[in-house]
Amino acid sequence: MIDGFIALYIFMLAAFVGHEVIGRVPVILHTPLMSGSNFVHGIVLVGAMVALGRAGSTLETVIGFVGVVLAAGNAVGGYVVTERMLEMFKSSKEPR
Amino acid sequence: MNDGSSMRALIELSYFVAAILFIFGLKRMSSPVTARGGIIWAGAGMVVATLVTFLYPGMENYGLMTVAIAIGGILAWVSGKRVAMTDMPQMIALYNGMGGGAAAAIAAVELFGGEDHGLTFGVLAVLGGLIGAVSFSGSLIAFAKLQGLMKTTVRFSGQQMVNIALLAVALIVAIIIVAAHAGAGWITIFFLIALALGVTMTLPIGGADMPVVISLYNALTGLAVALEGFVLQNAAMIIAGTVVGAAGSLLTQLMAKAMNRSLANVLFSGFGDVAAASGPVEGSMKPIEASDAGVMLAFANKVLIVPGYGMAVAQAQHKVWELAQLLRERGVDVKFAIHPVAGRMPGHMNVLLAEAGVPYDIIYDESEINSEFPTADVALIIGANDVVNPVARSDPASPIYGMPILNADKAKNVIVIKRGQGAGFSGIENALFFLDNTRMLYGDGQAMAAELIATVKSL
C-alpha cells in the first residue's frame, strides 16, 4: 500500500511541510509550538494501539500495554499543557 | 471482503483528515492571533485518528487497550492541569519522553513478534526503536534535571568515547538482529544499550542548554514515530512524525543559533569547562534600595523590562506585570525585552508573561528591541544574566563571545534584581553588573517587585 518510493515521497514532502510551517514563527510562540509539535507526535498512540491489538505472546502484550499507556500520556499531556499555554495569549486590544 | 475493504477505506480517510488537521493546527499555532484555535484543530485530528483505530481489522485486546488509554490519559491530564506554568519545560520533556518510549515499544513488539517484514522494514523498525529509546531515557534525565531531582552534572574524561562506543555497539547489535533474525536476548540487549545511551548523552549537559536538548529529543521522537509509521504502514504516523521531526530540527537549530553555539557544541562540550578562561571584571557592584529604584522607575519616560530565569524561579511574573501596569498608568512607556533563550526554553518568558496577562504586543524580542535601549531611561533586569552580558560583544576570550545579547548596558540606567552576588548559570562574571550606571537590587524577584510596587504607589 505505502511502499518504496511512495513512502520516500511522503517523507520528503512532509519534512518540507514541517520546515515551512515553523519557518516564520515568532520567538514568542517557540515554547507553545514545541509543546504543540510534542502533542502531534502523540499520534504514536494509534501505532501503539495496533501493536497491542496484534500482540500474540504475553511479553508482546505487556510491552504493547506499556506502549499505549506512554503514548496516551504523550497525547493527552501534550494537549493539556499546550492548550493551557495558548489559552493565555491575549492581545491588549481584547477585553480581559 | 467487501465489508473489510470499505472499513479499510474509512480508516485511511480518517487518517488523511487527521494529517490535514495536524498540519493546519501547527500552521495556526505559529501565529499568536490564531494559536489558540490551532491546538483545538490538532486535538480534533487526534480524536478522529484514535477512535477510528479501534476499527482496525485483525485486532484483539480491546479491553487492555481501553484500560491503558485511560491510565495514561488520566495521569497525564491530572499532571498537566496541575503543573505550575514555571514547570512547563520539564513537563514537555516528560510527555515527549513518553512518546519516544511508545515508539520504542512498537518497535519492540514488532521485533519480538518475529514476523519477517523484509530487510527494509527490519532496518526501519530497529532504527525507530533506537531513536525512540534514546529519546525516552534522555528526556527522563532532562525532566529529572529541570525538576531538581538530579542536581549534579556528571562529567568524566572520555565520556564522548563512551557515547560513541555505546552507539557503535547498539548499531552492531541492530545489524545482528536484522540480518540474522536474532532472538529475544539480543533484542533485549539492544534496547538496554539504547536506553543507556540516552542517559549518558544527557547527563553531561548543563541546565542552561536544556531547551536545545528538549527540542532535539522532541524532533527525534517525531522521527522515531515516522519510522515506526513506515513499519506499520500507517500514513498518519508517517506524516505527523515527519512534520514534527522537521519542524523540531529547525526549532533546535534556531535555539542553538540564538546562543551562538552549534548543536554539536551543545551536545559534546560542557559549558562550564571553558568558563574559567575569562578573566575577572574590573570595578564593583553598587547596591541600591528598593525605594530609590522605585523612584527612578516612576519618573522615567521609558522603561524596558528584561526578565530571565530568576523571574520564573521567584514566580514574579504577576508582580512584575502589576508594576508595569502602575508605571503605564503614570505614563511611562513600558516594554518587555525578551531574549530568545532567556529561561529554560525558547519563549519560556513569553509564556510566563502571558500567564500574568501581559498582552503580547508590548513584548519584543531581541532583534526588535535592541535599537531602543539607548533611548530607555531604565533597563530593569529581573533574574536575567548571561543574555545581557556585554562581554559577549567585547571579549573574544569569553565562552559566550558572539552570542546575540540584549544591549541593556546601553540604557541610561540599569537596575538589576538578583538574589545574590554569584555568577550566573554559565558561571561567567557579568560585566554589566559592574558598570557605573548599573545598580544592584539584591533580593527575591517577587519580593523586590512588591517593594517597587509599594514605592511607586506611595509617590
Coordinates of C-alpha atoms in Angstrom, one line a residue:
Chain A
M1 CA 0.0 0.0 0.0
I2 CA 2.6 2.5 1.1
D3 CA 5.9 1.2 -0.1
G4 CA 9.3 2.1 -1.6
F5 CA 9.4 5.3 -3.3
I6 CA 5.9 6.4 -2.4
A7 CA 6.9 6.3 1.2
L8 CA 10.1 8.2 0.4
Y9 CA 8.0 10.9 -1.4
I10 CA 5.6 11.2 1.6
F11 CA 8.6 11.5 3.9
M12 CA 10.2 14.2 1.7
L13 CA 7.0 16.3 1.3
A14 CA 6.1 16.0 5.0
A15 CA 9.6 17.1 6.0
F16 CA 9.2 20.1 3.7
V17 CA 5.8 21.0 5.2
G18 CA 7.3 20.8 8.8
H19 CA 10.1 23.1 7.8
E20 CA 7.8 25.6 6.1
V21 CA 5.1 25.6 8.8
I22 CA 7.6 26.6 11.5
G23 CA 9.8 28.8 9.3
R24 CA 8.4 32.2 10.2
V25 CA 7.2 31.6 13.8
P26 CA 7.9 34.5 16.2
V27 CA 10.0 33.7 19.3
I28 CA 7.0 34.4 21.5
L29 CA 5.5 31.1 20.3
H30 CA 8.5 28.8 20.4
T31 CA 7.6 27.1 23.6
P32 CA 3.9 26.6 22.8
L33 CA 4.9 25.4 19.3
M34 CA 7.4 22.9 20.7
S35 CA 4.7 21.8 23.0
G36 CA 2.2 21.6 20.2
S37 CA 4.5 19.5 18.0
N38 CA 5.1 17.4 21.0
F39 CA 1.4 16.8 21.1
V40 CA 1.2 16.0 17.4
H41 CA 3.7 13.1 17.7
G42 CA 1.3 11.7 20.2
I43 CA -0.2 10.1 17.1
V44 CA 2.2 7.3 18.1
L45 CA -0.9 6.3 20.1
V46 CA -2.6 4.8 17.0
G47 CA 0.6 2.7 16.3
A48 CA 0.8 1.6 19.9
M49 CA -2.9 0.5 19.8
V50 CA -2.3 -1.5 16.6
A51 CA 0.9 -3.1 18.2
L52 CA -1.1 -4.0 21.3
G53 CA -4.1 -5.2 19.3
R54 CA -1.9 -7.6 17.3
A55 CA 0.3 -8.7 20.2
G56 CA 0.5 -12.5 20.4
S57 CA 2.6 -13.6 23.4
T58 CA 2.4 -12.3 26.9
L59 CA 5.6 -10.4 26.6
E60 CA 4.3 -8.6 23.5
T61 CA 1.1 -7.8 25.2
V62 CA 2.9 -6.3 28.2
I63 CA 5.2 -4.2 26.1
G64 CA 2.2 -3.1 23.9
F65 CA 0.2 -2.2 27.0
V66 CA 3.1 -0.1 28.3
G67 CA 3.4 1.5 24.9
V68 CA -0.3 2.5 24.8
V69 CA 0.0 3.9 28.4
L70 CA 3.0 6.0 27.4
A71 CA 1.5 7.1 24.1
A72 CA -1.8 8.2 25.7
G73 CA 0.3 10.2 28.2
N74 CA 2.1 11.9 25.4
A75 CA -1.1 12.8 23.5
V76 CA -3.2 13.9 26.5
G77 CA -0.4 15.6 28.4
G78 CA 0.8 17.3 25.3
Y79 CA -2.7 18.6 24.6
V80 CA -3.3 19.8 28.1
V81 CA -0.1 21.8 28.5
T82 CA -0.3 23.3 25.0
E83 CA -3.9 24.3 25.5
R84 CA -3.1 25.9 28.9
M85 CA -0.2 27.9 27.4
L86 CA -2.1 29.1 24.4
E87 CA -5.1 30.0 26.5
M88 CA -3.1 32.8 28.0
F89 CA -2.2 34.5 24.7
K90 CA -4.3 37.6 24.5
S91 CA -3.9 40.9 22.7
S92 CA -4.0 44.2 24.6
K93 CA -6.9 45.1 22.2
E94 CA -9.1 42.3 23.5
P95 CA -11.2 42.8 26.7
R96 CA -9.7 40.9 29.6
Chain B
M1 CA -14.2 -9.0 2.0
N2 CA -16.1 -6.0 0.6
D3 CA -17.0 -5.0 4.1
G4 CA -13.4 -5.2 5.1
S5 CA -12.1 -3.0 2.3
S6 CA -14.7 -0.3 2.9
M7 CA -13.7 -0.3 6.6
R8 CA -10.1 0.0 5.4
A9 CA -11.1 3.0 3.3
L10 CA -12.8 4.7 6.2
I11 CA -9.7 4.2 8.4
E12 CA -7.4 5.6 5.7
L13 CA -9.7 8.5 5.0
S14 CA -9.9 9.4 8.7
Y15 CA -6.1 9.3 9.0
F16 CA -5.9 11.6 5.9
V17 CA -8.3 14.0 7.6
A18 CA -6.2 13.8 10.9
A19 CA -3.0 14.6 9.0
I20 CA -4.6 17.6 7.4
L21 CA -5.9 18.8 10.8
F22 CA -2.4 18.4 12.3
I23 CA -0.7 20.4 9.6
F24 CA -3.3 23.2 9.7
G25 CA -3.3 23.1 13.5
L26 CA 0.5 23.6 13.6
K27 CA 0.2 26.3 11.0
R28 CA -2.3 28.2 13.1
M29 CA -0.1 27.7 16.2
S30 CA 2.7 29.6 14.5
S31 CA 0.8 33.0 14.8
P32 CA -0.3 34.5 18.2
V33 CA -3.6 35.5 16.7
T34 CA -4.7 32.1 15.7
A35 CA -2.6 30.0 18.0
R36 CA -5.5 29.2 20.5
G37 CA -7.5 27.6 17.7
G38 CA -4.6 25.7 16.4
I39 CA -4.3 23.2 19.2
I40 CA -8.0 22.5 19.0
W41 CA -7.7 21.6 15.3
A42 CA -4.8 19.3 16.1
G43 CA -6.7 17.8 19.1
A44 CA -9.7 17.1 16.8
G45 CA -7.4 15.2 14.4
M46 CA -6.0 13.2 17.3
V47 CA -9.5 12.2 18.5
V48 CA -10.6 11.1 15.0
A49 CA -7.4 9.1 14.4
T50 CA -7.7 7.4 17.9
L51 CA -11.3 6.5 17.6
V52 CA -11.1 5.1 14.1
T53 CA -8.1 2.9 15.1
F54 CA -10.5 0.8 17.3
L55 CA -12.0 -0.4 14.0
Y56 CA -8.6 -1.6 12.7
P57 CA -9.0 -5.1 11.3
G58 CA -7.5 -8.1 13.0
M59 CA -7.0 -6.7 16.4
E60 CA -7.6 -8.1 19.9
N61 CA -7.0 -6.9 23.4
Y62 CA -9.6 -4.1 23.2
G63 CA -10.2 -4.2 27.0
L64 CA -6.5 -3.8 27.7
M65 CA -6.3 -1.0 25.2
T66 CA -9.1 1.0 26.8
V67 CA -7.6 0.5 30.2
A68 CA -4.1 1.6 29.0
I69 CA -5.5 4.7 27.3
A70 CA -7.5 5.5 30.5
I71 CA -4.4 5.1 32.8
G72 CA -2.0 7.1 30.6
G73 CA -4.7 9.7 29.7
I74 CA -5.9 10.3 33.2
L75 CA -2.4 10.5 34.7
A76 CA -1.3 13.0 32.0
W77 CA -4.5 15.0 32.3
V78 CA -4.2 15.5 36.0
S79 CA -0.5 16.2 36.0
G80 CA -0.8 18.6 33.0
K81 CA -3.6 20.5 34.7
R82 CA -1.9 20.8 38.0
V83 CA 1.6 21.7 37.0
A84 CA 2.7 25.4 37.5
M85 CA 3.5 27.4 34.5
T86 CA 7.1 27.7 35.6
D87 CA 7.4 23.9 35.4
M88 CA 6.2 23.6 31.9
P89 CA 9.6 22.8 30.3
Q90 CA 10.1 19.6 32.3
M91 CA 6.5 18.5 31.6
I92 CA 7.1 18.9 27.9
A93 CA 10.3 16.8 28.3
L94 CA 8.3 14.2 30.3
Y95 CA 5.5 13.8 27.8
N96 CA 8.0 13.8 24.9
G97 CA 9.9 11.0 26.6
M98 CA 6.7 9.0 26.9
G99 CA 6.1 9.4 23.1
G100 CA 9.7 8.2 22.5
G101 CA 9.1 5.2 24.8
A102 CA 5.9 4.4 22.9
A103 CA 7.7 4.4 19.6
A104 CA 10.4 2.1 21.1
A105 CA 7.6 -0.2 22.5
I106 CA 6.1 -0.5 19.0
A107 CA 9.5 -1.5 17.6
A108 CA 9.9 -4.0 20.5
V109 CA 6.5 -5.6 19.8
E110 CA 7.3 -5.9 16.1
L111 CA 10.8 -7.3 16.7
F112 CA 9.7 -9.7 19.4
G113 CA 6.8 -10.8 17.2
G114 CA 9.4 -12.3 14.9
E115 CA 7.4 -11.8 11.7
D116 CA 9.8 -11.3 8.8
H117 CA 8.8 -8.0 7.2
G118 CA 11.8 -7.9 5.0
L119 CA 15.1 -6.1 5.2
T120 CA 13.8 -2.5 4.8
F121 CA 11.2 -2.8 7.5
G122 CA 13.6 -4.5 9.8
V123 CA 16.1 -1.7 9.4
L124 CA 13.3 1.0 9.9
A125 CA 11.9 -0.8 13.0
V126 CA 15.3 -1.1 14.6
L127 CA 16.3 2.5 13.8
G128 CA 13.0 3.8 15.1
G129 CA 13.4 1.7 18.3
L130 CA 16.9 3.0 18.8
I131 CA 15.9 6.7 18.4
G132 CA 12.7 6.3 20.4
A133 CA 14.6 4.6 23.3
V134 CA 17.3 7.3 23.4
S135 CA 14.6 10.0 23.3
F136 CA 12.8 8.2 26.2
S137 CA 15.7 7.9 28.6
G138 CA 17.2 11.2 27.6
S139 CA 14.0 13.1 28.1
L140 CA 13.6 11.5 31.5
I141 CA 17.0 12.7 32.5
A142 CA 16.2 16.2 31.2
F143 CA 13.0 16.1 33.2
A144 CA 14.8 15.0 36.4
K145 CA 17.4 17.7 36.0
L146 CA 14.9 20.5 35.5
Q147 CA 12.6 19.2 38.2
G148 CA 15.6 19.4 40.6
L149 CA 15.5 15.6 41.2
M150 CA 19.1 15.4 39.9
K151 CA 21.3 18.3 40.8
T152 CA 24.7 17.0 39.7
T153 CA 26.1 17.3 36.2
V154 CA 28.1 14.1 35.6
R155 CA 31.2 14.6 33.5
F156 CA 34.3 12.4 33.2
S157 CA 37.1 12.3 30.7
G158 CA 36.5 10.0 27.8
Q159 CA 32.7 10.5 28.1
Q160 CA 32.3 11.1 24.4
M161 CA 34.2 7.9 23.7
V162 CA 31.7 6.0 25.9
N163 CA 28.8 7.5 24.0
I164 CA 30.3 6.7 20.6
A165 CA 31.2 3.1 21.9
L166 CA 27.6 2.6 23.1
L167 CA 26.2 3.9 19.8
A168 CA 28.6 1.6 17.8
V169 CA 27.6 -1.4 19.9
A170 CA 23.9 -0.6 19.5
L171 CA 24.3 -0.5 15.8
I172 CA 26.2 -3.7 15.7
V173 CA 23.6 -5.5 17.7
A174 CA 20.9 -3.9 15.4
I175 CA 22.7 -5.4 12.4
I176 CA 22.7 -8.8 14.1
I177 CA 19.0 -8.5 14.9
V178 CA 18.1 -7.5 11.3
A179 CA 20.5 -9.7 9.4
A180 CA 20.4 -12.8 11.5
H181 CA 16.9 -12.6 12.9
A182 CA 18.4 -12.9 16.3
G183 CA 16.2 -13.8 19.2
A184 CA 14.8 -12.1 22.3
G185 CA 18.1 -12.0 24.1
W186 CA 19.7 -9.8 21.5
I187 CA 16.7 -7.6 21.2
T188 CA 16.6 -7.0 25.0
I189 CA 20.3 -6.1 25.0
F190 CA 19.7 -3.8 22.1
F191 CA 17.1 -1.8 23.9
L192 CA 19.1 -1.7 27.2
I193 CA 22.1 -0.2 25.3
A194 CA 19.8 2.3 23.6
L195 CA 18.3 3.4 26.9
A196 CA 21.8 3.7 28.4
L197 CA 22.9 5.8 25.5
G198 CA 20.1 8.3 26.2
V199 CA 21.2 8.6 29.8
T200 CA 24.9 9.0 29.1
M201 CA 24.2 11.6 26.3
T202 CA 22.1 13.8 28.6
L203 CA 24.0 13.5 31.9
P204 CA 26.9 15.9 31.0
I205 CA 24.6 18.6 29.5
G206 CA 24.1 21.6 31.8
G207 CA 20.7 23.1 32.7
A208 CA 21.4 26.2 30.5
D209 CA 21.4 24.0 27.4
M210 CA 18.2 22.1 28.3
P211 CA 16.0 24.0 25.9
V212 CA 18.0 22.9 23.0
V213 CA 18.2 19.3 24.3
I214 CA 14.4 19.0 24.9
S215 CA 13.8 20.4 21.4
L216 CA 16.2 17.9 19.9
Y217 CA 14.5 15.0 21.7
N218 CA 11.2 16.3 20.5
A219 CA 12.4 16.2 16.9
L220 CA 13.9 12.7 17.5
T221 CA 10.7 11.4 18.9
G222 CA 8.9 12.7 15.8
L223 CA 11.4 10.8 13.6
A224 CA 11.0 7.6 15.6
V225 CA 7.2 7.9 15.2
A226 CA 7.6 8.4 11.5
L227 CA 9.9 5.3 11.2
E228 CA 7.5 3.1 13.1
G229 CA 4.8 4.5 10.9
F230 CA 6.6 3.1 7.9
V231 CA 6.8 -0.3 9.7
L232 CA 3.1 -0.3 10.5
Q233 CA 2.2 1.2 7.1
N234 CA 0.4 4.0 8.9
A235 CA 0.2 7.2 6.9
A236 CA -0.9 9.4 9.8
M237 CA 2.1 8.4 11.8
I238 CA 4.5 8.9 8.9
I239 CA 3.2 12.4 8.1
A240 CA 2.7 13.7 11.6
G241 CA 6.0 12.2 12.8
T242 CA 8.0 13.6 9.8
V243 CA 6.4 17.0 10.2
V244 CA 7.4 17.1 13.8
G245 CA 10.8 15.8 13.1
A246 CA 11.5 18.5 10.5
A247 CA 9.9 21.3 12.5
G248 CA 11.6 20.2 15.6
S249 CA 15.0 20.1 13.9
L250 CA 14.6 23.6 12.6
L251 CA 13.5 24.8 16.1
T252 CA 16.5 23.2 17.6
Q253 CA 18.8 24.9 15.2
L254 CA 17.1 28.3 15.8
M255 CA 17.7 27.8 19.5
A256 CA 21.3 26.8 19.2
K257 CA 21.8 29.7 16.8
A258 CA 20.3 32.2 19.4
M259 CA 23.0 31.0 21.8
N260 CA 25.7 31.3 19.1
R261 CA 26.6 27.7 19.5
S262 CA 26.5 24.8 17.2
L263 CA 24.3 21.8 18.1
A264 CA 27.5 19.6 18.3
N265 CA 28.9 22.2 20.7
V266 CA 25.8 21.9 23.0
L267 CA 25.9 18.1 22.9
F268 CA 29.6 17.4 23.1
S269 CA 31.1 20.1 25.3
G270 CA 30.2 21.2 28.8
F271 CA 29.6 24.9 29.2
G272 CA 31.4 25.2 32.5
D273 CA 34.6 23.7 31.1
V274 CA 35.7 26.9 29.3
A275 CA 34.2 29.4 31.7
A276 CA 37.4 29.6 33.8
A277 CA 39.2 31.1 30.8
S278 CA 37.5 34.5 31.2
G279 CA 39.3 36.9 33.5
P280 CA 38.0 38.9 36.4
V281 CA 35.9 42.0 35.8
E282 CA 37.1 45.5 36.9
G283 CA 35.0 47.6 39.2
S284 CA 32.5 46.9 41.9
M285 CA 28.8 46.1 42.2
K286 CA 26.8 49.1 43.5
P287 CA 23.7 48.2 45.6
I288 CA 20.5 50.2 45.6
E289 CA 17.5 50.3 47.9
A290 CA 14.0 49.4 46.5
S291 CA 12.7 52.8 47.5
D292 CA 15.3 54.6 45.3
A293 CA 14.9 52.2 42.5
G294 CA 11.1 52.7 42.6
V295 CA 11.6 56.5 42.3
M296 CA 13.9 56.0 39.3
L297 CA 11.3 53.9 37.6
A298 CA 8.3 56.1 38.4
F299 CA 10.0 59.2 36.9
A300 CA 11.4 57.6 33.8
N301 CA 9.9 58.2 30.4
K302 CA 10.8 54.8 29.1
V303 CA 11.4 51.5 30.9
L304 CA 12.5 48.3 29.3
I305 CA 12.0 45.2 31.4
V306 CA 14.3 42.2 30.8
P307 CA 13.1 39.0 32.6
G308 CA 15.2 35.9 32.9
Y309 CA 15.1 32.5 34.7
G310 CA 15.2 34.3 38.1
M311 CA 11.8 35.7 37.4
A312 CA 10.5 32.1 36.8
V313 CA 12.1 30.8 39.9
A314 CA 10.7 33.6 42.0
Q315 CA 7.2 33.2 40.3
A316 CA 7.5 37.0 40.0
Q317 CA 5.6 37.5 36.7
H318 CA 2.3 38.7 38.2
K319 CA 4.1 41.2 40.4
V320 CA 6.2 42.4 37.5
W321 CA 3.1 43.0 35.4
E322 CA 1.4 44.8 38.2
L323 CA 4.5 47.0 38.5
A324 CA 4.5 47.6 34.7
Q325 CA 0.7 48.5 34.8
L326 CA 1.3 51.0 37.6
L327 CA 4.1 52.6 35.6
R328 CA 2.0 52.6 32.4
E329 CA -0.8 54.4 34.3
R330 CA 1.8 57.1 35.2
G331 CA 2.5 57.5 31.5
V332 CA 5.8 55.6 31.5
D333 CA 6.4 53.8 28.2
V334 CA 7.0 50.2 29.4
K335 CA 8.1 47.4 27.1
F336 CA 9.3 43.9 27.8
A337 CA 12.5 42.8 26.1
I338 CA 12.9 39.0 25.7
H339 CA 16.0 37.2 24.7
P340 CA 15.2 34.0 22.7
V341 CA 17.0 31.7 25.2
A342 CA 16.1 33.5 28.4
G343 CA 14.8 30.9 30.8
R344 CA 14.9 27.2 30.2
M345 CA 13.1 27.1 26.9
P346 CA 12.8 29.3 23.9
G347 CA 9.8 31.6 24.6
H348 CA 9.7 30.5 28.2
M349 CA 9.5 34.1 29.4
N350 CA 6.7 34.8 26.9
V351 CA 4.6 32.0 28.4
L352 CA 5.1 33.3 31.9
L353 CA 4.3 36.9 31.0
A354 CA 1.2 35.7 29.0
E355 CA 0.2 33.8 32.1
A356 CA 0.4 37.0 34.1
G357 CA -1.8 38.7 31.5
V358 CA 0.8 40.8 29.7
P359 CA -0.5 41.4 26.2
Y360 CA 1.8 40.0 23.5
D361 CA 2.1 43.3 21.6
I362 CA 4.2 45.0 24.3
I363 CA 6.6 42.1 24.3
Y364 CA 9.5 42.4 21.9
D365 CA 12.3 40.0 21.0
E366 CA 16.0 40.8 20.9
S367 CA 16.1 41.9 17.2
E368 CA 13.1 44.2 17.5
I369 CA 14.1 46.0 20.8
N370 CA 17.9 46.3 20.8
S371 CA 17.9 49.6 19.0
E372 CA 15.6 51.1 21.7
F373 CA 18.0 50.5 24.7
P374 CA 19.9 53.8 24.1
T375 CA 16.6 55.8 24.4
A376 CA 15.5 53.9 27.6
D377 CA 15.9 55.7 30.9
V378 CA 15.9 52.5 32.8
A379 CA 16.6 48.9 31.9
L380 CA 15.1 46.7 34.7
I381 CA 16.7 43.3 34.7
I382 CA 14.8 40.7 36.7
G383 CA 16.8 37.4 37.1
A384 CA 18.4 37.5 33.7
N385 CA 22.2 37.2 33.5
D386 CA 24.1 35.8 30.5
V387 CA 21.6 37.2 28.0
V388 CA 22.6 40.8 29.0
N389 CA 26.3 40.2 29.5
P390 CA 28.2 42.7 27.3
V391 CA 31.3 40.6 27.2
A392 CA 29.5 38.6 24.5
R393 CA 30.2 41.7 22.3
S394 CA 33.6 42.7 23.7
D395 CA 35.6 39.8 24.9
P396 CA 36.7 37.2 22.3
A397 CA 38.1 35.1 25.2
S398 CA 34.7 34.7 26.8
P399 CA 32.9 31.4 26.1
I400 CA 29.7 33.4 25.3
Y401 CA 31.6 35.7 22.8
G402 CA 29.5 36.3 19.7
M403 CA 26.2 35.3 21.3
P404 CA 23.5 37.9 20.4
I405 CA 22.6 39.7 23.6
L406 CA 20.1 42.3 24.8
N407 CA 22.1 45.6 24.9
A408 CA 20.9 46.6 28.3
D409 CA 24.2 48.2 29.1
K410 CA 23.3 50.9 26.5
A411 CA 20.4 52.1 28.6
K412 CA 20.9 55.3 30.6
N413 CA 20.4 53.4 33.9
V414 CA 20.3 49.7 34.7
I415 CA 18.6 48.2 37.7
V416 CA 19.4 44.5 38.3
I417 CA 17.2 42.5 40.6
K418 CA 19.3 39.5 41.7
R419 CA 19.3 37.1 44.6
G420 CA 23.0 37.3 45.4
Q421 CA 26.4 38.3 44.1
G422 CA 27.2 35.0 42.5
A423 CA 27.8 34.4 38.8
G424 CA 25.0 33.2 36.5
F425 CA 24.1 29.8 35.3
S426 CA 27.1 29.7 33.0
G427 CA 29.5 30.6 35.7
I428 CA 30.7 33.7 33.8
E429 CA 31.0 37.0 35.6
N430 CA 28.6 39.6 34.1
A431 CA 30.4 42.9 33.2
L432 CA 27.0 44.6 33.1
F433 CA 26.7 44.4 36.9
F434 CA 30.0 46.3 37.3
L435 CA 29.1 49.3 35.1
D436 CA 28.9 52.8 36.5
N437 CA 25.3 53.2 35.5
T438 CA 24.2 49.9 37.0
R439 CA 22.6 49.4 40.4
M440 CA 22.1 46.1 42.1
L441 CA 18.8 45.4 43.9
Y442 CA 19.5 42.3 45.9
G443 CA 16.6 40.1 46.8
D444 CA 14.0 37.6 45.6
G445 CA 12.3 38.8 42.4
Q446 CA 8.8 38.6 43.7
A447 CA 9.6 40.4 47.0
M448 CA 11.6 43.1 45.3
A449 CA 8.8 43.7 42.7
A450 CA 6.4 44.0 45.5
E451 CA 8.6 46.6 47.2
L452 CA 8.9 48.6 44.0
I453 CA 5.1 48.5 43.6
A454 CA 4.7 49.9 47.1
T455 CA 7.2 52.6 46.4
V456 CA 5.6 53.7 43.1
K457 CA 2.1 53.6 44.7
S458 CA 3.3 55.9 47.5
L459 CA 4.5 58.6 45.2

